[in-house]
């Protein structure tokens, strides 16, 4: 009888099951072996699979992400942990120039996963709270997922490891131990590229992902009390985007709020707004609005972080504005 | 070419316990003979070195207490057992010289004029802290006093400080730059690119590798296939030096040699200070990965403050009472700073929008905050509605 | 009597004048000294200003861009050349984490310019044709400019060097020698953050920048013959964006085509579409459409590059679609 | 610690003309005494080495002709004077070993089975070229034959090939990986991170630094403050070797030593091959930055093919006629390949949308192309128009 496990445990379970299933799957990263990773995601896997499949690396994000690509060409399926996703910037060149283009320019398969703790609301300051997804959105060849539930964390990780291309797997550290779920029995795989309706509604659609899914749900709850029916779409995959699901919710409610934790300018909401405009213009009863972080580096002190990041009250206010439109 | 190819072979690895310098268990540490610079130190200066080391330890112990009371926001990083390398190296600088600390170089910052009050406020994320609550722990700086705040991304400070040193060279200012990296940070591309850039341009830079045996949980042997980090100097065509990082006078001598060589146009030096990280990476780290006995051995046999006290009282005839007086003065100072820091206010939310750019000075507040609605006022559609084409 | 000079010469003239004006301005980059740079932008400046102000660097983009930041803190005004802007990915960490945040987190001024030949239409293939601007759009603390004319190239370079923050200065290599202009007399500075109406019109607005400005102008010319009046807005600055100018043209024509050379997904057009929707929704008579590169790495063979990049005929077709709406 | 700090000093720089190995003007080049491996070469193998060097030069000369006829799309990169280092090093590999070439390693690719036809089609951007017109010049690979296509970003292939080597180690395959970098590429962070990763993991990797004196226009002294790139091995705790890159047999010996050490579990070796780039960075480069006489000296005194021909005909008693026959065969092969490559079609535009991902296999065409309009069909607003709230 399956019991609840956390988002973090769900990721570990996926890694464990995939390593069990496929001997080509192995892990690389800083302090992921004996220590089990900064957040203990890989805890226990060294003991179970040994040093050749759980490799502690030097502090060299470009080094081991590049090495993952080389191993992937040869049929291995590496999963790289970035101690914090903020350090993915050190592998930006390798990922966008080498990895993303390998199949296209050289017909080299590059099945690999790059994962790491992401996001804010944890007083991590400017270098331990980042949401870098938008920086990779215009890099054809990469896939990007960012789950909000334990079930999706597990199912998407399994899909990512089995995917024949490179998947950037963002894990929200605020959710690591705060959200729990009961894993579906059997080989639970969540397809990449499919969004999820987190809450059905008829008046306004909130399209979001990761930690802000919960801000949206809280807001929806409050608004329901006031008779406003909010639909919450959890994208889960950011590249490719689930255009069908996006268009369906827009054409259902005619009012759209885009919500994310990344900065307003240059965040993924821009791409969403453009797509909605291109495909659902006539269905819109109000402008597509965005609630996002202010355009500043994320500061560390609680009052500052709370001020910069989107809060439930902001979502409520924005939804009311859309309704009043 | 004329001569047959010569084979140069990399350093051999001598057997050793992870992270512990070879032979460290073989003999008890011995102080390095006094060098040119430490010989010239006055009694007052030797006591000053002691006070900075003591201040470092006392302040960190206070931070631990505050951390346990959850008054510290975020992680707490200790330099227990590394006070000598931080203090002795920074002490080798002149007032106009500039350093960039690592997470374990609070002692270096104190030498350069950072105050306990500033550090306490930083750790407590106070609004009147040096970064106004924007950055964590000792991530702050002051060009006037001569220290540049680090960022988390390891290695990045090496190219940055190489650039600071370049500006001194371009302007013929007789100033020197000191940048600290850990054993782990030497594996980063930024360390390599920055140090090579500095070496080629012969800027007045001293790069200190604090070899404390570990990078988080990673022992040296998983970081580097060689034996000594000072051997990396050969890759940049610069001198590489190694010193006992727990002998504050040896640290001072080795660093000052490099600093004064840099000041006189001798370019870059890589200085490895061999020490040991006795606490976890941060307070939350239980150090389960440390081989048994290692921590205890270092605590018992190679504590930099114990070693220096021993030396002061014997070799330099300092009376224990003098040291006790210093300790008391420091304890009082830290108490006072703690009370004041606790009274400090937290920052105000809207301050988060200030100072991203020189121009504009403030970023716009989101329209759904504080009744800002400009961006989405209900649009009044102009007369031309429906007709295509403009006014 | 000023004569015409090329876009490339205009940049060199700006560098020269600023180095003359301010002894703190100096240049760093690969092969910019004796060789004068891969495209000869800095040709002659070594002879004029010497090795201490025109510094050839090792192949270390993170190294010399980081060094520029350190020098900038101390009051210097470095201008870094990336031999091709594609290599800015190697300095991505330093730029987004160190440089962009310096003022905010540490009150350290970081006045520096990072410039380099960008863009395609030159058979450069996937690593010598990139348009990386969108990757920096969600990095508060950076500014981004991308001129399309020789006059703006000079005026914006002077503004960038004088700006007290870091400016990413993208130069379109297709335009280097193809476009010419007569420089305005005197100290010609073009303010950062101000767009330019490249052609006035009343029926449709094309908002674009860099090389595609000329695709837009060609299309406008063809469409004029068919009685369609197209307004072309050249953004010039991408961060910050000129919201006033964008709103003005939208409210004037009610129909908007966003055009850029970067990939459709994740390109800057997304941000533009979102802003237009948020601020001009009721003025729109048709959906905001995008013409951009296909979502693939840019291939090298002429038929492939031509197929992937936006062409004039695409713009004409899209505008007609908007008009027919 | 016990012993006083030891100073290890970086290599001294000996005076030399930029980019020219010290003493190279002092004496004419002498061949390195035959080593263990070259001694074992058969006559046929020695001639094979010759043919690959000749093929490299002949093919590049053909490319120059096509370039002048503007039949080459993009730049043309020569390896004139470096044929020995490319061919001799690749010849040290076994069929199942894998290498990653640099822009000047066409010769290495030929040894590994790349054909003139493939290379000509690549340079002409043909639709049936190995990358179907997606990538330039010799940027292509074939895992079966054992070469991985490089990307432009220098240094990146080092971590990638370290990963290929890691896969061999993890699977206990007795295969070795060879990665080439130039003197300039050693300054990149990727080179550093990749080589250190490989060294720590003791993977079967050989890293060859082709020291040809220049990186584009940048002479060694502006790239590196040391003297020899092989000295960089110390920074990774691996053996560093240096050989005369213009002596094909010396190159073969030095590389094969490293390759077989790697195969037998000996880990990583850094091999510096000292050679000289006699053409510009690419054909457009007029080399105005080269000190007078340098190019001429190398052409006259240290051409790797001339040196090898001399040696073959004297030391190994090869008849000039044999070599002439090889040359003729190669010329004919290149002629034939050229004709065939010229007949090849250019790629079709829509092929650009294929194969970015395994899934989806094809990217959607833009709606304004070929009557695709899906994305922007004129929307039919549903009944609910104007009423807020859904169906
Ligand atoms: C580029 C980068 N990767 C990873 C990290 C996460 N991290 C922070 S400290 C640390 C260990 C640093 O070890 P070392 O350089 O030896 O310094 P020490 O903590 O021992 O003083 C790591 C891996 C980082 N800050 N930057
Ligand atoms: C990261 C990076 N920066 C800059 C360049 C531009 N570039 C291409 S080749 C080259 C010189 C390479 O010199 P070297 O490594 O010595 O190889 P060589 O051409 O001499 O064989 C440069 C600077 C690049 N390709 N990658
Ligand atoms: Mg350490
Ligand atoms: Mg070279």
mmCIF file of N, CA, C and O in Angstrom, chain C residues 31 35 51 56 58-60 83 86-87 89 124-128 264 289-292 294-296 299-304 306-309 314 317-318 321 324-325, chain D residues 73 122-123 125 132-136 151-153 184 187-188 215-218 222-223 284-285 289 347-349 352 356 363 366-371 376 378-379:
data_model
loop_
_atom_site.group_PDB
_atom_site.id
_atom_site.type_symbol
_atom_site.label_atom_id
_atom_site.label_comp_id
_atom_site.label_asym_id
_atom_site.label_seq_id
_atom_site.Cartn_x
_atom_site.Cartn_y
_atom_site.Cartn_z
ATOM 1 N N UNK C 31 42.915 39.332 -30.459
ATOM 2 C CA UNK C 31 43.386 39.782 -31.769
ATOM 3 C C UNK C 31 42.911 41.180 -32.153
ATOM 4 O O UNK C 31 42.768 41.485 -33.332
ATOM 5 N N UNK C 35 46.375 42.961 -35.103
ATOM 6 C CA UNK C 35 45.509 42.472 -36.180
ATOM 7 C C UNK C 35 44.292 43.378 -36.399
ATOM 8 O O UNK C 35 43.706 43.389 -37.481
ATOM 9 N N UNK C 51 49.795 49.620 -26.336
ATOM 10 C CA UNK C 51 49.439 48.310 -25.793
ATOM 11 C C UNK C 51 48.722 48.352 -24.458
ATOM 12 O O UNK C 51 48.082 47.380 -24.072
ATOM 13 N N UNK C 56 45.491 42.769 -26.248
ATOM 14 C CA UNK C 56 45.184 41.441 -26.783
ATOM 15 C C UNK C 56 45.105 40.466 -25.619
ATOM 16 O O UNK C 56 46.007 40.430 -24.779
ATOM 17 N N UNK C 58 44.363 36.455 -23.891
ATOM 18 C CA UNK C 58 44.294 35.025 -24.180
ATOM 19 C C UNK C 58 42.847 34.661 -24.550
ATOM 20 O O UNK C 58 41.934 35.478 -24.381
ATOM 21 N N UNK C 59 42.641 33.450 -25.029
ATOM 22 C CA UNK C 59 41.292 33.018 -25.399
ATOM 23 C C UNK C 59 40.550 32.645 -24.123
ATOM 24 O O UNK C 59 40.572 31.500 -23.681
ATOM 25 N N UNK C 60 39.978 33.649 -23.510
ATOM 26 C CA UNK C 60 39.386 33.530 -22.176
ATOM 27 C C UNK C 60 38.278 34.547 -22.007
ATOM 28 O O UNK C 60 38.466 35.567 -21.337
ATOM 29 N N UNK C 83 35.202 38.062 -30.198
ATOM 30 C CA UNK C 83 35.574 37.921 -31.617
ATOM 31 C C UNK C 83 34.335 37.637 -32.473
ATOM 32 O O UNK C 83 34.200 38.184 -33.573
ATOM 33 N N UNK C 86 28.891 34.985 -30.528
ATOM 34 C CA UNK C 86 28.572 33.608 -30.130
ATOM 35 C C UNK C 86 29.371 33.171 -28.909
ATOM 36 O O UNK C 86 28.948 32.288 -28.167
ATOM 37 N N UNK C 87 30.532 33.793 -28.704
ATOM 38 C CA UNK C 87 31.379 33.373 -27.594
ATOM 39 C C UNK C 87 31.016 34.067 -26.296
ATOM 40 O O UNK C 87 31.601 33.808 -25.248
ATOM 41 N N UNK C 89 28.593 33.325 -24.722
ATOM 42 C CA UNK C 89 28.092 32.241 -23.873
ATOM 43 C C UNK C 89 29.162 31.799 -22.873
ATOM 44 O O UNK C 89 28.842 31.338 -21.784
ATOM 45 N N UNK C 124 27.417 31.921 -41.887
ATOM 46 C CA UNK C 124 28.373 31.681 -40.811
ATOM 47 C C UNK C 124 28.147 30.378 -40.068
ATOM 48 O O UNK C 124 28.983 29.952 -39.281
ATOM 49 N N UNK C 125 26.985 29.773 -40.277
ATOM 50 C CA UNK C 125 26.703 28.526 -39.580
ATOM 51 C C UNK C 125 26.310 28.751 -38.130
ATOM 52 O O UNK C 125 26.206 29.892 -37.661
ATOM 53 N N UNK C 126 26.102 27.644 -37.410
ATOM 54 C CA UNK C 126 25.491 27.718 -36.072
ATOM 55 C C UNK C 126 26.309 28.450 -35.007
ATOM 56 O O UNK C 126 25.744 28.869 -34.001
ATOM 57 N N UNK C 127 27.609 28.641 -35.228
ATOM 58 C CA UNK C 127 28.431 29.235 -34.168
ATOM 59 C C UNK C 127 29.077 30.562 -34.547
ATOM 60 O O UNK C 127 29.953 31.066 -33.837
ATOM 61 N N UNK C 128 28.648 31.094 -35.668
ATOM 62 C CA UNK C 128 29.171 32.417 -36.054
ATOM 63 C C UNK C 128 28.049 33.307 -36.582
ATOM 64 O O UNK C 128 28.265 34.186 -37.405
ATOM 65 N N UNK C 264 11.840 32.101 -33.152
ATOM 66 C CA UNK C 264 10.497 32.501 -32.731
ATOM 67 C C UNK C 264 10.322 32.226 -31.238
ATOM 68 O O UNK C 264 10.012 33.128 -30.461
ATOM 69 N N UNK C 289 1.298 39.587 -34.403
ATOM 70 C CA UNK C 289 1.932 38.423 -35.032
ATOM 71 C C UNK C 289 3.455 38.537 -34.991
ATOM 72 O O UNK C 289 4.000 39.634 -34.829
ATOM 73 N N UNK C 290 4.099 37.405 -35.134
ATOM 74 C CA UNK C 290 5.579 37.366 -35.134
ATOM 75 C C UNK C 290 6.114 36.742 -36.416
ATOM 76 O O UNK C 290 5.601 35.722 -36.874
ATOM 77 N N UNK C 291 7.121 37.373 -36.970
ATOM 78 C CA UNK C 291 7.908 36.742 -38.029
ATOM 79 C C UNK C 291 9.321 36.651 -37.458
ATOM 80 O O UNK C 291 9.886 37.655 -37.008
ATOM 81 N N UNK C 292 9.845 35.427 -37.416
ATOM 82 C CA UNK C 292 11.140 35.206 -36.770
ATOM 83 C C UNK C 292 11.804 33.995 -37.407
ATOM 84 O O UNK C 292 11.256 33.381 -38.326
ATOM 85 N N UNK C 294 13.014 30.148 -37.719
ATOM 86 C CA UNK C 294 12.457 28.868 -37.298
ATOM 87 C C UNK C 294 13.217 28.394 -36.062
ATOM 88 O O UNK C 294 14.361 28.788 -35.840
ATOM 89 N N UNK C 295 12.585 27.550 -35.267
ATOM 90 C CA UNK C 295 13.205 27.064 -34.030
ATOM 91 C C UNK C 295 14.213 25.949 -34.283
ATOM 92 O O UNK C 295 14.001 24.794 -33.885
ATOM 93 N N UNK C 296 15.306 26.317 -34.936
ATOM 94 C CA UNK C 296 16.391 25.353 -35.190
ATOM 95 C C UNK C 296 17.721 26.091 -35.042
ATOM 96 O O UNK C 296 17.768 27.311 -35.128
ATOM 97 N N UNK C 299 21.570 26.782 -39.693
ATOM 98 C CA UNK C 299 22.467 26.005 -40.552
ATOM 99 C C UNK C 299 23.244 26.904 -41.506
ATOM 100 O O UNK C 299 22.937 28.079 -41.665
ATOM 101 N N UNK C 300 24.226 26.288 -42.159
ATOM 102 C CA UNK C 300 25.251 27.049 -42.875
ATOM 103 C C UNK C 300 25.001 27.178 -44.385
ATOM 104 O O UNK C 300 25.192 28.246 -44.969
ATOM 105 N N UNK C 301 24.516 26.117 -45.015
ATOM 106 C CA UNK C 301 24.327 26.153 -46.468
ATOM 107 C C UNK C 301 23.313 27.247 -46.846
ATOM 108 O O UNK C 301 22.282 27.385 -46.198
ATOM 109 N N UNK C 302 23.612 28.025 -47.874
ATOM 110 C CA UNK C 302 22.722 29.117 -48.268
ATOM 111 C C UNK C 302 21.234 28.754 -48.344
ATOM 112 O O UNK C 302 20.413 29.473 -47.764
ATOM 113 N N UNK C 303 20.867 27.637 -49.005
ATOM 114 C CA UNK C 303 19.417 27.362 -49.080
ATOM 115 C C UNK C 303 18.808 27.121 -47.697
ATOM 116 O O UNK C 303 17.645 27.472 -47.466
ATOM 117 N N UNK C 304 19.592 26.556 -46.816
ATOM 118 C CA UNK C 304 19.085 26.283 -45.470
ATOM 119 C C UNK C 304 18.986 27.566 -44.658
ATOM 120 O O UNK C 304 17.968 27.849 -44.022
ATOM 121 N N UNK C 306 18.731 30.579 -45.737
ATOM 122 C CA UNK C 306 17.668 31.425 -46.298
ATOM 123 C C UNK C 306 16.293 30.930 -45.872
ATOM 124 O O UNK C 306 15.375 31.724 -45.653
ATOM 125 N N UNK C 307 16.171 29.612 -45.748
ATOM 126 C CA UNK C 307 14.877 29.057 -45.368
ATOM 127 C C UNK C 307 14.564 29.337 -43.897
ATOM 128 O O UNK C 307 13.420 29.625 -43.546
ATOM 129 N N UNK C 308 15.581 29.301 -43.069
ATOM 130 C CA UNK C 308 15.358 29.455 -41.626
ATOM 131 C C UNK C 308 15.138 30.914 -41.226
ATOM 132 O O UNK C 308 14.272 31.222 -40.405
ATOM 133 N N UNK C 309 15.892 31.821 -41.822
ATOM 134 C CA UNK C 309 15.816 33.227 -41.411
ATOM 135 C C UNK C 309 14.641 33.944 -42.072
ATOM 136 O O UNK C 309 14.199 33.578 -43.161
ATOM 137 N N UNK C 314 8.292 36.991 -46.425
ATOM 138 C CA UNK C 314 7.562 36.559 -45.225
ATOM 139 C C UNK C 314 6.885 37.760 -44.571
ATOM 140 O O UNK C 314 5.736 37.684 -44.130
ATOM 141 N N UNK C 317 3.914 38.889 -46.563
ATOM 142 C CA UNK C 317 2.776 37.991 -46.389
ATOM 143 C C UNK C 317 2.107 38.199 -45.031
ATOM 144 O O UNK C 317 0.870 38.253 -44.935
ATOM 145 N N UNK C 318 2.908 38.374 -44.014
ATOM 146 C CA UNK C 318 2.352 38.547 -42.670
ATOM 147 C C UNK C 318 1.593 39.871 -42.563
ATOM 148 O O UNK C 318 0.519 39.939 -41.971
ATOM 149 N N UNK C 321 -1.706 39.595 -44.136
ATOM 150 C CA UNK C 321 -2.598 38.833 -43.275
ATOM 151 C C UNK C 321 -3.205 39.753 -42.212
ATOM 152 O O UNK C 321 -4.398 39.686 -41.925
ATOM 153 N N UNK C 324 -5.778 42.029 -43.824
ATOM 154 C CA UNK C 324 -7.004 41.313 -44.188
ATOM 155 C C UNK C 324 -7.829 40.959 -42.957
ATOM 156 O O UNK C 324 -8.978 40.550 -43.072
ATOM 157 N N UNK C 325 -7.254 41.100 -41.805
ATOM 158 C CA UNK C 325 -7.918 40.655 -40.568
ATOM 159 C C UNK C 325 -9.234 41.398 -40.353
ATOM 160 O O UNK C 325 -9.287 42.610 -40.456
ATOM 161 N N UNK D 73 32.002 27.608 -49.493
ATOM 162 C CA UNK D 73 31.146 28.545 -48.759
ATOM 163 C C UNK D 73 31.765 28.733 -47.375
ATOM 164 O O UNK D 73 32.006 27.770 -46.660
ATOM 165 N N UNK D 122 31.571 19.062 -47.692
ATOM 166 C CA UNK D 122 31.369 19.917 -46.520
ATOM 167 C C UNK D 122 31.712 21.359 -46.848
ATOM 168 O O UNK D 122 30.932 22.271 -46.603
ATOM 169 N N UNK D 123 32.908 21.550 -47.388
ATOM 170 C CA UNK D 123 33.357 22.910 -47.679
ATOM 171 C C UNK D 123 32.454 23.600 -48.699
ATOM 172 O O UNK D 123 32.323 24.814 -48.720
ATOM 173 N N UNK D 125 29.248 23.023 -48.829
ATOM 174 C CA UNK D 125 27.902 23.089 -48.246
ATOM 175 C C UNK D 125 26.883 22.253 -49.017
ATOM 176 O O UNK D 125 25.712 22.639 -49.126
ATOM 177 N N UNK D 132 24.917 17.442 -44.203
ATOM 178 C CA UNK D 132 23.813 17.901 -45.069
ATOM 179 C C UNK D 132 23.768 19.422 -45.163
ATOM 180 O O UNK D 132 22.701 20.029 -45.261
ATOM 181 N N UNK D 133 24.947 20.056 -45.087
ATOM 182 C CA UNK D 133 25.009 21.515 -45.236
ATOM 183 C C UNK D 133 24.739 22.283 -43.969
ATOM 184 O O UNK D 133 24.601 23.503 -44.007
ATOM 185 N N UNK D 134 24.703 21.584 -42.843
ATOM 186 C CA UNK D 134 24.385 22.290 -41.597
ATOM 187 C C UNK D 134 25.600 22.911 -40.935
ATOM 188 O O UNK D 134 25.522 23.950 -40.299
ATOM 189 N N UNK D 135 26.744 22.231 -41.078
ATOM 190 C CA UNK D 135 27.951 22.733 -40.432
ATOM 191 C C UNK D 135 29.049 22.976 -41.455
ATOM 192 O O UNK D 135 28.987 22.489 -42.584
ATOM 193 N N UNK D 136 30.072 23.747 -41.036
ATOM 194 C CA UNK D 136 31.112 24.186 -41.961
ATOM 195 C C UNK D 136 32.310 23.249 -42.014
ATOM 196 O O UNK D 136 32.481 22.385 -41.156
ATOM 197 N N UNK D 151 32.968 21.601 -32.286
ATOM 198 C CA UNK D 151 32.221 22.838 -32.497
ATOM 199 C C UNK D 151 33.231 23.975 -32.461
ATOM 200 O O UNK D 151 34.399 23.781 -32.128
ATOM 201 N N UNK D 152 32.769 25.161 -32.809
ATOM 202 C CA UNK D 152 33.708 26.287 -32.891
ATOM 203 C C UNK D 152 34.256 26.698 -31.534
ATOM 204 O O UNK D 152 35.407 27.116 -31.427
ATOM 205 N N UNK D 153 33.414 26.630 -30.522
ATOM 206 C CA UNK D 153 33.815 27.127 -29.204
ATOM 207 C C UNK D 153 35.015 26.337 -28.686
ATOM 208 O O UNK D 153 34.891 25.161 -28.333
ATOM 209 N N UNK D 184 46.259 28.242 -28.188
ATOM 210 C CA UNK D 184 45.298 29.233 -27.718
ATOM 211 C C UNK D 184 44.185 28.628 -26.876
ATOM 212 O O UNK D 184 43.782 29.199 -25.854
ATOM 213 N N UNK D 187 43.932 28.230 -22.986
ATOM 214 C CA UNK D 187 43.550 29.313 -22.069
ATOM 215 C C UNK D 187 42.081 29.258 -21.668
ATOM 216 O O UNK D 187 41.652 30.036 -20.815
ATOM 217 N N UNK D 188 41.337 28.373 -22.274
ATOM 218 C CA UNK D 188 39.896 28.350 -21.984
ATOM 219 C C UNK D 188 39.576 27.587 -20.701
ATOM 220 O O UNK D 188 40.230 26.607 -20.358
ATOM 221 N N UNK D 215 47.718 31.837 -32.017
ATOM 222 C CA UNK D 215 46.276 31.668 -31.954
ATOM 223 C C UNK D 215 45.736 32.854 -32.749
ATOM 224 O O UNK D 215 45.848 33.993 -32.301
ATOM 225 N N UNK D 216 45.239 32.566 -33.935
ATOM 226 C CA UNK D 216 44.885 33.645 -34.870
ATOM 227 C C UNK D 216 46.120 34.532 -34.987
ATOM 228 O O UNK D 216 47.161 34.053 -35.453
ATOM 229 N N UNK D 217 46.066 35.776 -34.508
ATOM 230 C CA UNK D 217 47.260 36.631 -34.612
ATOM 231 C C UNK D 217 48.058 36.658 -33.302
ATOM 232 O O UNK D 217 49.083 37.347 -33.216
ATOM 233 N N UNK D 218 47.568 35.951 -32.299
ATOM 234 C CA UNK D 218 48.152 36.062 -30.960
ATOM 235 C C UNK D 218 49.313 35.100 -30.750
ATOM 236 O O UNK D 218 49.128 33.887 -30.800
ATOM 237 N N UNK D 222 51.593 36.015 -25.515
ATOM 238 C CA UNK D 222 50.402 36.729 -25.041
ATOM 239 C C UNK D 222 49.313 35.752 -24.610
ATOM 240 O O UNK D 222 48.232 36.151 -24.166
ATOM 241 N N UNK D 223 49.603 34.474 -24.768
ATOM 242 C CA UNK D 223 48.630 33.440 -24.433
ATOM 243 C C UNK D 223 48.983 32.789 -23.107
ATOM 244 O O UNK D 223 48.105 32.332 -22.371
ATOM 245 N N UNK D 284 41.729 34.278 -45.448
ATOM 246 C CA UNK D 284 41.607 35.742 -45.580
ATOM 247 C C UNK D 284 42.719 36.485 -44.826
ATOM 248 O O UNK D 284 42.944 37.671 -45.040
ATOM 249 N N UNK D 285 43.382 35.788 -43.908
ATOM 250 C CA UNK D 285 44.345 36.406 -42.998
ATOM 251 C C UNK D 285 45.674 36.646 -43.716
ATOM 252 O O UNK D 285 46.316 35.711 -44.178
ATOM 253 N N UNK D 289 51.066 40.278 -39.068
ATOM 254 C CA UNK D 289 51.593 40.313 -37.695
ATOM 255 C C UNK D 289 52.798 39.387 -37.499
ATOM 256 O O UNK D 289 53.380 39.319 -36.420
ATOM 257 N N UNK D 347 21.534 21.517 -50.479
ATOM 258 C CA UNK D 347 20.382 21.004 -49.715
ATOM 259 C C UNK D 347 19.096 21.765 -50.039
ATOM 260 O O UNK D 347 19.139 22.855 -50.596
ATOM 261 N N UNK D 348 17.969 21.140 -49.701
ATOM 262 C CA UNK D 348 16.657 21.771 -49.875
ATOM 263 C C UNK D 348 16.293 22.518 -48.587
ATOM 264 O O UNK D 348 16.437 21.956 -47.501
ATOM 265 N N UNK D 349 15.774 23.730 -48.731
ATOM 266 C CA UNK D 349 15.415 24.535 -47.563
ATOM 267 C C UNK D 349 14.719 23.794 -46.435
ATOM 268 O O UNK D 349 15.184 23.805 -45.286
ATOM 269 N N UNK D 352 16.048 21.941 -43.351
ATOM 270 C CA UNK D 352 16.538 22.656 -42.165
ATOM 271 C C UNK D 352 15.674 22.383 -40.937
ATOM 272 O O UNK D 352 16.111 22.576 -39.803
ATOM 273 N N UNK D 356 16.044 18.342 -35.165
ATOM 274 C CA UNK D 356 16.513 19.100 -33.999
ATOM 275 C C UNK D 356 16.377 18.201 -32.765
ATOM 276 O O UNK D 356 17.258 18.168 -31.904
ATOM 277 N N UNK D 363 10.499 20.172 -37.026
ATOM 278 C CA UNK D 363 9.935 21.381 -36.431
ATOM 279 C C UNK D 363 8.880 21.934 -37.391
ATOM 280 O O UNK D 363 8.994 21.779 -38.607
ATOM 281 N N UNK D 366 7.088 27.772 -40.497
ATOM 282 C CA UNK D 366 6.428 29.022 -40.167
ATOM 283 C C UNK D 366 5.155 29.152 -41.008
ATOM 284 O O UNK D 366 5.157 28.787 -42.185
ATOM 285 N N UNK D 367 4.092 29.684 -40.453
ATOM 286 C CA UNK D 367 2.792 29.724 -41.126
ATOM 287 C C UNK D 367 2.817 30.482 -42.451
ATOM 288 O O UNK D 367 2.037 30.202 -43.355
ATOM 289 N N UNK D 368 3.744 31.422 -42.566
ATOM 290 C CA UNK D 368 3.771 32.232 -43.803
ATOM 291 C C UNK D 368 4.619 31.592 -44.883
ATOM 292 O O UNK D 368 4.886 32.190 -45.918
ATOM 293 N N UNK D 369 5.043 30.355 -44.619
ATOM 294 C CA UNK D 369 5.790 29.621 -45.644
ATOM 295 C C UNK D 369 4.905 28.555 -46.259
ATOM 296 O O UNK D 369 4.096 27.937 -45.536
ATOM 297 N N UNK D 370 5.035 28.301 -47.544
ATOM 298 C CA UNK D 370 4.290 27.213 -48.203
ATOM 299 C C UNK D 370 2.853 27.110 -47.727
ATOM 300 O O UNK D 370 2.419 26.034 -47.309
ATOM 301 N N UNK D 371 2.138 28.202 -47.713
ATOM 302 C CA UNK D 371 0.712 28.132 -47.383
ATOM 303 C C UNK D 371 0.362 27.530 -46.042
ATOM 304 O O UNK D 371 -0.783 27.174 -45.789
ATOM 305 N N UNK D 376 -2.361 30.960 -37.505
ATOM 306 C CA UNK D 376 -3.067 32.243 -37.494
ATOM 307 C C UNK D 376 -4.304 32.247 -38.378
ATOM 308 O O UNK D 376 -4.656 33.276 -38.947
ATOM 309 N N UNK D 378 -7.900 32.905 -39.456
ATOM 310 C CA UNK D 378 -8.749 33.968 -38.929
ATOM 311 C C UNK D 378 -9.660 33.331 -37.894
ATOM 312 O O UNK D 378 -10.396 32.393 -38.165
ATOM 313 N N UNK D 379 -9.551 33.817 -36.655
ATOM 314 C CA UNK D 379 -10.300 33.167 -35.574
ATOM 315 C C UNK D 379 -11.795 33.393 -35.738
ATOM 316 O O UNK D 379 -12.233 34.502 -36.000
#
